[in-house]
Amino acid sequence: MNKVILMGRLTRDPEVRYTTNTNTLVASFPLAVNRRFSKPGEERQADFINVVAWNKTGEFCSKWFKKGQQVGVIGRIQQFRRGRHLVRESS
């Protein structure tokens, strides 16, 4: 099973584009997720996850998500050449 649930803050507004073949809406944005544990006296660390949302979910993200906003996302991890991404698909 490949399922992930993340809560974090957007580091920029979602970027919207359309696929060339099928003209499908794709929204993408980086999500900063704080690590749960930190050593005493150390600054909290965060992981930065690139999120990709398709179709109606992407439309929703582009309309309502803004930089700095805390959001929760559920999806699956998919590896691309440039790194890991959370892929959120609409059903």
Short mmCIF file of N, CA, C and O in Angstrom, two decimals:
data_model
loop_
_atom_site.label_atom_id
_atom_site.label_comp_id
_atom_site.label_asym_id
_atom_site.label_seq_id
_atom_site.Cartn_x
_atom_site.Cartn_y
_atom_site.Cartn_z
N MET A 1 0.84 -1.17 0.00
CA MET A 1 0.00 0.00 0.00
C MET A 1 0.90 1.24 0.00
O MET A 1 1.86 1.31 0.72
N ASN A 2 0.56 2.20 -0.82
CA ASN A 2 1.32 3.44 -0.93
C ASN A 2 0.38 4.60 -0.62
O ASN A 2 -0.28 5.14 -1.49
N LYS A 3 0.29 4.96 0.68
CA LYS A 3 -0.60 6.04 1.11
C LYS A 3 0.15 6.89 2.12
O LYS A 3 0.81 6.36 3.02
N VAL A 4 0.03 8.20 1.98
CA VAL A 4 0.69 9.11 2.90
C VAL A 4 -0.28 10.22 3.28
O VAL A 4 -1.11 10.65 2.47
N ILE A 5 -0.20 10.64 4.54
CA ILE A 5 -1.01 11.74 5.05
C ILE A 5 -0.03 12.78 5.61
O ILE A 5 0.78 12.45 6.48
N LEU A 6 -0.09 14.00 5.10
CA LEU A 6 0.83 15.05 5.51
C LEU A 6 0.08 16.31 5.91
O LEU A 6 -0.98 16.61 5.35
N MET A 7 0.65 17.04 6.86
CA MET A 7 0.13 18.35 7.23
C MET A 7 1.32 19.30 7.25
O MET A 7 2.34 19.00 7.86
N GLY A 8 1.18 20.40 6.53
CA GLY A 8 2.27 21.36 6.47
C GLY A 8 1.78 22.68 5.91
O GLY A 8 0.59 22.90 5.70
N ARG A 9 2.76 23.56 5.61
CA ARG A 9 2.45 24.88 5.08
C ARG A 9 2.97 25.03 3.66
O ARG A 9 4.06 24.55 3.35
N LEU A 10 2.18 25.69 2.82
CA LEU A 10 2.59 25.95 1.45
C LEU A 10 3.72 26.98 1.46
O LEU A 10 3.62 28.00 2.13
N THR A 11 4.76 26.72 0.68
CA THR A 11 5.87 27.67 0.60
C THR A 11 5.68 28.64 -0.56
O THR A 11 6.43 29.60 -0.68
N ARG A 12 4.71 28.39 -1.43
CA ARG A 12 4.32 29.33 -2.48
C ARG A 12 2.91 28.97 -2.96
O ARG A 12 2.41 27.89 -2.67
N ASP A 13 2.28 29.89 -3.67
CA ASP A 13 0.95 29.62 -4.23
C ASP A 13 1.02 28.47 -5.23
O ASP A 13 2.04 28.30 -5.91
N PRO A 14 -0.05 27.69 -5.36
CA PRO A 14 -0.06 26.60 -6.34
C PRO A 14 0.14 27.14 -7.77
O PRO A 14 -0.37 28.20 -8.13
N GLU A 15 0.91 26.39 -8.55
CA GLU A 15 1.15 26.71 -9.95
C GLU A 15 0.25 25.82 -10.80
O GLU A 15 0.26 24.60 -10.64
N VAL A 16 -0.52 26.42 -11.69
CA VAL A 16 -1.47 25.66 -12.51
C VAL A 16 -0.94 25.58 -13.94
O VAL A 16 -0.44 26.56 -14.49
N ARG A 17 -1.06 24.40 -14.51
CA ARG A 17 -0.72 24.20 -15.92
C ARG A 17 -1.67 23.15 -16.47
O ARG A 17 -2.42 22.54 -15.73
N TYR A 18 -1.61 22.95 -17.77
CA TYR A 18 -2.45 21.96 -18.43
C TYR A 18 -1.56 21.02 -19.24
O TYR A 18 -0.58 21.46 -19.84
N THR A 19 -1.91 19.73 -19.25
CA THR A 19 -1.14 18.77 -20.03
C THR A 19 -1.33 19.07 -21.51
O THR A 19 -2.39 19.56 -21.92
N THR A 20 -0.31 18.74 -22.31
CA THR A 20 -0.38 19.07 -23.74
C THR A 20 -1.30 18.14 -24.52
O THR A 20 -2.01 18.57 -25.41
N ASN A 21 -1.33 16.87 -24.18
CA ASN A 21 -2.13 15.91 -24.94
C ASN A 21 -3.62 15.97 -24.63
O ASN A 21 -4.45 16.00 -25.54
N THR A 22 -3.98 15.97 -23.35
CA THR A 22 -5.39 15.87 -22.97
C THR A 22 -5.95 17.13 -22.34
O THR A 22 -7.11 17.15 -21.94
N ASN A 23 -5.13 18.18 -22.22
CA ASN A 23 -5.55 19.45 -21.64
C ASN A 23 -6.11 19.28 -20.22
O ASN A 23 -7.08 19.91 -19.83
N THR A 24 -5.49 18.39 -19.44
CA THR A 24 -5.89 18.12 -18.07
C THR A 24 -5.22 19.12 -17.13
O THR A 24 -4.03 19.38 -17.24
N LEU A 25 -6.01 19.68 -16.18
CA LEU A 25 -5.46 20.63 -15.22
C LEU A 25 -4.55 19.92 -14.22
O LEU A 25 -4.90 18.86 -13.70
N VAL A 26 -3.39 20.53 -13.96
CA VAL A 26 -2.42 20.02 -12.99
C VAL A 26 -1.98 21.19 -12.12
O VAL A 26 -1.51 22.21 -12.63
N ALA A 27 -2.15 21.08 -10.81
CA ALA A 27 -1.68 22.10 -9.88
C ALA A 27 -0.54 21.51 -9.07
O ALA A 27 -0.60 20.36 -8.63
N SER A 28 0.52 22.29 -8.87
CA SER A 28 1.65 21.80 -8.08
C SER A 28 2.11 22.87 -7.11
O SER A 28 2.02 24.07 -7.40
N PHE A 29 2.58 22.43 -5.95
CA PHE A 29 3.06 23.35 -4.92
C PHE A 29 3.95 22.60 -3.93
O PHE A 29 3.74 21.42 -3.69
N PRO A 30 4.94 23.29 -3.36
CA PRO A 30 5.77 22.66 -2.33
C PRO A 30 5.11 22.81 -0.95
O PRO A 30 4.51 23.84 -0.64
N LEU A 31 5.23 21.76 -0.16
CA LEU A 31 4.66 21.73 1.18
C LEU A 31 5.79 21.53 2.19
O LEU A 31 6.58 20.58 2.06
N ALA A 32 5.90 22.43 3.16
CA ALA A 32 6.91 22.32 4.22
C ALA A 32 6.28 21.58 5.40
O ALA A 32 5.31 22.06 6.00
N VAL A 33 6.82 20.41 5.72
CA VAL A 33 6.28 19.57 6.80
C VAL A 33 7.31 19.54 7.92
O VAL A 33 8.44 19.07 7.73
N ASN A 34 6.93 20.05 9.10
CA ASN A 34 7.84 20.05 10.24
C ASN A 34 8.11 18.63 10.71
O ASN A 34 7.20 17.80 10.75
N ARG A 35 9.35 18.37 11.07
CA ARG A 35 9.68 17.07 11.64
C ARG A 35 9.15 17.03 13.07
O ARG A 35 9.13 18.04 13.78
N ARG A 36 8.74 15.87 13.48
CA ARG A 36 8.07 15.73 14.77
C ARG A 36 9.01 15.94 15.94
O ARG A 36 8.66 16.55 16.94
N PHE A 37 10.23 15.46 15.84
CA PHE A 37 11.17 15.53 16.95
C PHE A 37 12.36 16.41 16.60
O PHE A 37 12.82 16.42 15.47
N SER A 38 12.83 17.14 17.59
CA SER A 38 14.08 17.89 17.44
C SER A 38 14.84 17.77 18.76
O SER A 38 14.26 17.58 19.82
N LYS A 39 16.14 17.86 18.66
CA LYS A 39 16.97 17.77 19.86
C LYS A 39 16.86 19.07 20.66
O LYS A 39 16.67 20.14 20.08
N PRO A 40 16.96 18.98 21.97
CA PRO A 40 16.87 20.19 22.79
C PRO A 40 17.91 21.23 22.37
O PRO A 40 19.08 20.89 22.14
N GLY A 41 17.50 22.47 22.21
CA GLY A 41 18.40 23.55 21.83
C GLY A 41 18.60 23.69 20.33
O GLY A 41 19.23 24.65 19.89
N GLU A 42 18.07 22.77 19.55
CA GLU A 42 18.22 22.85 18.10
C GLU A 42 16.98 23.48 17.47
O GLU A 42 15.88 23.39 18.01
N GLU A 43 17.18 24.08 16.33
CA GLU A 43 16.07 24.65 15.58
C GLU A 43 15.26 23.51 14.95
O GLU A 43 15.81 22.50 14.54
N ARG A 44 13.93 23.69 14.89
CA ARG A 44 13.08 22.67 14.26
C ARG A 44 13.43 22.53 12.79
O ARG A 44 13.72 23.52 12.12
N GLN A 45 13.38 21.32 12.29
CA GLN A 45 13.68 21.06 10.89
C GLN A 45 12.40 20.71 10.14
O GLN A 45 11.43 20.26 10.74
N ALA A 46 12.43 20.93 8.84
CA ALA A 46 11.27 20.63 8.00
C ALA A 46 11.71 19.88 6.76
O ALA A 46 12.84 20.03 6.29
N ASP A 47 10.81 19.06 6.25
CA ASP A 47 11.00 18.40 4.96
C ASP A 47 10.12 19.12 3.95
O ASP A 47 9.00 19.54 4.27
N PHE A 48 10.62 19.27 2.72
CA PHE A 48 9.88 19.97 1.67
C PHE A 48 9.45 18.95 0.63
O PHE A 48 10.27 18.31 0.00
N ILE A 49 8.14 18.80 0.49
CA ILE A 49 7.55 17.80 -0.40
C ILE A 49 6.83 18.53 -1.53
O ILE A 49 6.03 19.43 -1.29
N ASN A 50 7.13 18.14 -2.77
CA ASN A 50 6.42 18.70 -3.93
C ASN A 50 5.11 17.93 -4.11
O ASN A 50 5.12 16.72 -4.24
N VAL A 51 4.01 18.67 -4.11
CA VAL A 51 2.68 18.07 -4.23
C VAL A 51 2.14 18.35 -5.63
O VAL A 51 2.25 19.47 -6.13
N VAL A 52 1.54 17.33 -6.25
CA VAL A 52 0.92 17.47 -7.56
C VAL A 52 -0.53 17.02 -7.43
O VAL A 52 -0.80 15.91 -6.98
N ALA A 53 -1.47 17.88 -7.82
CA ALA A 53 -2.90 17.57 -7.75
C ALA A 53 -3.50 17.67 -9.15
O ALA A 53 -3.21 18.62 -9.88
N TRP A 54 -4.33 16.71 -9.50
CA TRP A 54 -4.89 16.61 -10.85
C TRP A 54 -6.39 16.92 -10.87
O TRP A 54 -7.09 16.73 -9.88
N ASN A 55 -6.86 17.34 -12.02
CA ASN A 55 -8.28 17.53 -12.33
C ASN A 55 -8.99 18.42 -11.32
O ASN A 55 -8.52 19.51 -11.02
N LYS A 56 -10.11 17.97 -10.77
CA LYS A 56 -10.92 18.79 -9.85
C LYS A 56 -10.17 19.08 -8.54
O LYS A 56 -10.34 20.15 -7.96
N THR A 57 -9.36 18.14 -8.09
CA THR A 57 -8.57 18.39 -6.88
C THR A 57 -7.57 19.51 -7.13
O THR A 57 -7.38 20.38 -6.28
N GLY A 58 -6.94 19.50 -8.29
CA GLY A 58 -6.02 20.58 -8.65
C GLY A 58 -6.72 21.91 -8.76
O GLY A 58 -6.19 22.96 -8.35
N GLU A 59 -7.93 21.91 -9.30
CA GLU A 59 -8.73 23.12 -9.41
C GLU A 59 -9.06 23.67 -8.02
O GLU A 59 -8.96 24.87 -7.76
N PHE A 60 -9.43 22.77 -7.10
CA PHE A 60 -9.74 23.17 -5.72
C PHE A 60 -8.49 23.78 -5.07
O PHE A 60 -8.58 24.84 -4.43
N CYS A 61 -7.34 23.12 -5.22
CA CYS A 61 -6.10 23.62 -4.61
C CYS A 61 -5.73 24.99 -5.16
O CYS A 61 -5.34 25.88 -4.40
N SER A 62 -5.86 25.17 -6.47
CA SER A 62 -5.48 26.45 -7.07
C SER A 62 -6.42 27.58 -6.62
O SER A 62 -6.00 28.73 -6.53
N LYS A 63 -7.66 27.25 -6.33
CA LYS A 63 -8.64 28.26 -5.92
C LYS A 63 -8.51 28.64 -4.45
O LYS A 63 -8.59 29.81 -4.09
N TRP A 64 -8.27 27.66 -3.57
CA TRP A 64 -8.36 27.90 -2.14
C TRP A 64 -7.02 27.90 -1.39
O TRP A 64 -6.96 28.44 -0.28
N PHE A 65 -5.97 27.32 -1.94
CA PHE A 65 -4.70 27.25 -1.22
C PHE A 65 -3.85 28.47 -1.54
O PHE A 65 -3.71 28.86 -2.70
N LYS A 66 -3.23 29.05 -0.51
CA LYS A 66 -2.36 30.22 -0.66
C LYS A 66 -1.07 30.00 0.12
O LYS A 66 -1.03 29.24 1.09
N LYS A 67 -0.03 30.72 -0.27
CA LYS A 67 1.28 30.63 0.40
C LYS A 67 1.13 30.89 1.90
O LYS A 67 0.43 31.81 2.32
N GLY A 68 1.78 30.04 2.71
CA GLY A 68 1.76 30.19 4.16
C GLY A 68 0.61 29.48 4.85
O GLY A 68 0.63 29.30 6.06
N GLN A 69 -0.38 29.06 4.08
CA GLN A 69 -1.55 28.39 4.65
C GLN A 69 -1.20 26.96 5.07
O GLN A 69 -0.48 26.26 4.37
N GLN A 70 -1.71 26.53 6.22
CA GLN A 70 -1.51 25.16 6.66
C GLN A 70 -2.61 24.29 6.07
O GLN A 70 -3.79 24.63 6.16
N VAL A 71 -2.20 23.19 5.44
CA VAL A 71 -3.15 22.28 4.80
C VAL A 71 -2.78 20.84 5.13
O VAL A 71 -1.65 20.54 5.47
N GLY A 72 -3.78 19.97 5.02
CA GLY A 72 -3.56 18.53 5.13
C GLY A 72 -3.81 17.90 3.78
O GLY A 72 -4.75 18.29 3.09
N VAL A 73 -2.96 16.97 3.37
CA VAL A 73 -3.13 16.29 2.09
C VAL A 73 -2.99 14.78 2.29
O VAL A 73 -2.26 14.32 3.16
N ILE A 74 -3.74 14.04 1.50
CA ILE A 74 -3.68 12.58 1.49
C ILE A 74 -3.41 12.17 0.06
O ILE A 74 -4.04 12.67 -0.87
N GLY A 75 -2.45 11.27 -0.13
CA GLY A 75 -2.13 10.84 -1.49
C GLY A 75 -1.15 9.69 -1.46
O GLY A 75 -1.11 8.91 -0.52
N ARG A 76 -0.34 9.61 -2.52
CA ARG A 76 0.67 8.56 -2.60
C ARG A 76 1.99 9.18 -3.02
O ARG A 76 2.02 10.23 -3.66
N ILE A 77 3.08 8.55 -2.64
CA ILE A 77 4.42 9.01 -3.00
C ILE A 77 4.78 8.40 -4.35
O ILE A 77 4.59 7.20 -4.57
N GLN A 78 5.29 9.23 -5.24
CA GLN A 78 5.74 8.76 -6.54
C GLN A 78 7.10 9.39 -6.82
O GLN A 78 7.27 10.59 -6.62
N GLN A 79 8.06 8.59 -7.26
CA GLN A 79 9.41 9.08 -7.51
C GLN A 79 9.58 9.44 -8.98
O GLN A 79 9.22 8.68 -9.87
N PHE A 80 10.11 10.65 -9.22
CA PHE A 80 10.44 11.10 -10.56
C PHE A 80 11.94 11.32 -10.62
O PHE A 80 12.64 11.21 -9.61
N ARG A 81 12.45 11.64 -11.77
CA ARG A 81 13.89 11.86 -11.91
C ARG A 81 14.40 12.98 -11.02
O ARG A 81 15.51 12.92 -10.52
N ARG A 82 13.61 14.02 -10.84
CA ARG A 82 14.07 15.18 -10.08
C ARG A 82 13.82 15.06 -8.58
O ARG A 82 14.14 15.96 -7.83
N GLY A 83 13.22 13.99 -8.10
CA GLY A 83 12.98 13.84 -6.66
C GLY A 83 11.64 13.20 -6.37
O GLY A 83 10.97 12.70 -7.26
N ARG A 84 11.25 13.22 -5.11
CA ARG A 84 10.00 12.61 -4.68
C ARG A 84 8.87 13.62 -4.73
O ARG A 84 9.06 14.78 -4.46
N HIS A 85 7.69 13.12 -5.02
CA HIS A 85 6.50 13.97 -5.09
C HIS A 85 5.34 13.24 -4.42
O HIS A 85 5.24 12.03 -4.49
N LEU A 86 4.47 14.01 -3.83
CA LEU A 86 3.20 13.48 -3.35
C LEU A 86 2.19 13.72 -4.46
O LEU A 86 2.02 14.85 -4.91
N VAL A 87 1.57 12.67 -4.92
CA VAL A 87 0.60 12.79 -6.00
C VAL A 87 -0.79 12.64 -5.41
O VAL A 87 -1.11 11.65 -4.79
N ARG A 88 -1.62 13.66 -5.62
CA ARG A 88 -2.99 13.65 -5.11
C ARG A 88 -3.91 13.60 -6.31
O ARG A 88 -3.93 14.51 -7.12
N GLU A 89 -4.64 12.52 -6.45
CA GLU A 89 -5.53 12.36 -7.59
C GLU A 89 -6.98 12.49 -7.16
O GLU A 89 -7.34 12.09 -6.07
N SER A 90 -7.77 13.08 -8.04
CA SER A 90 -9.20 13.16 -7.73
C SER A 90 -9.86 11.86 -8.17
O SER A 90 -9.40 11.18 -9.05
N SER A 91 -10.95 11.51 -7.50
CA SER A 91 -11.64 10.27 -7.86
C SER A 91 -12.99 10.54 -8.45
O SER A 91 -13.48 11.60 -8.51
#
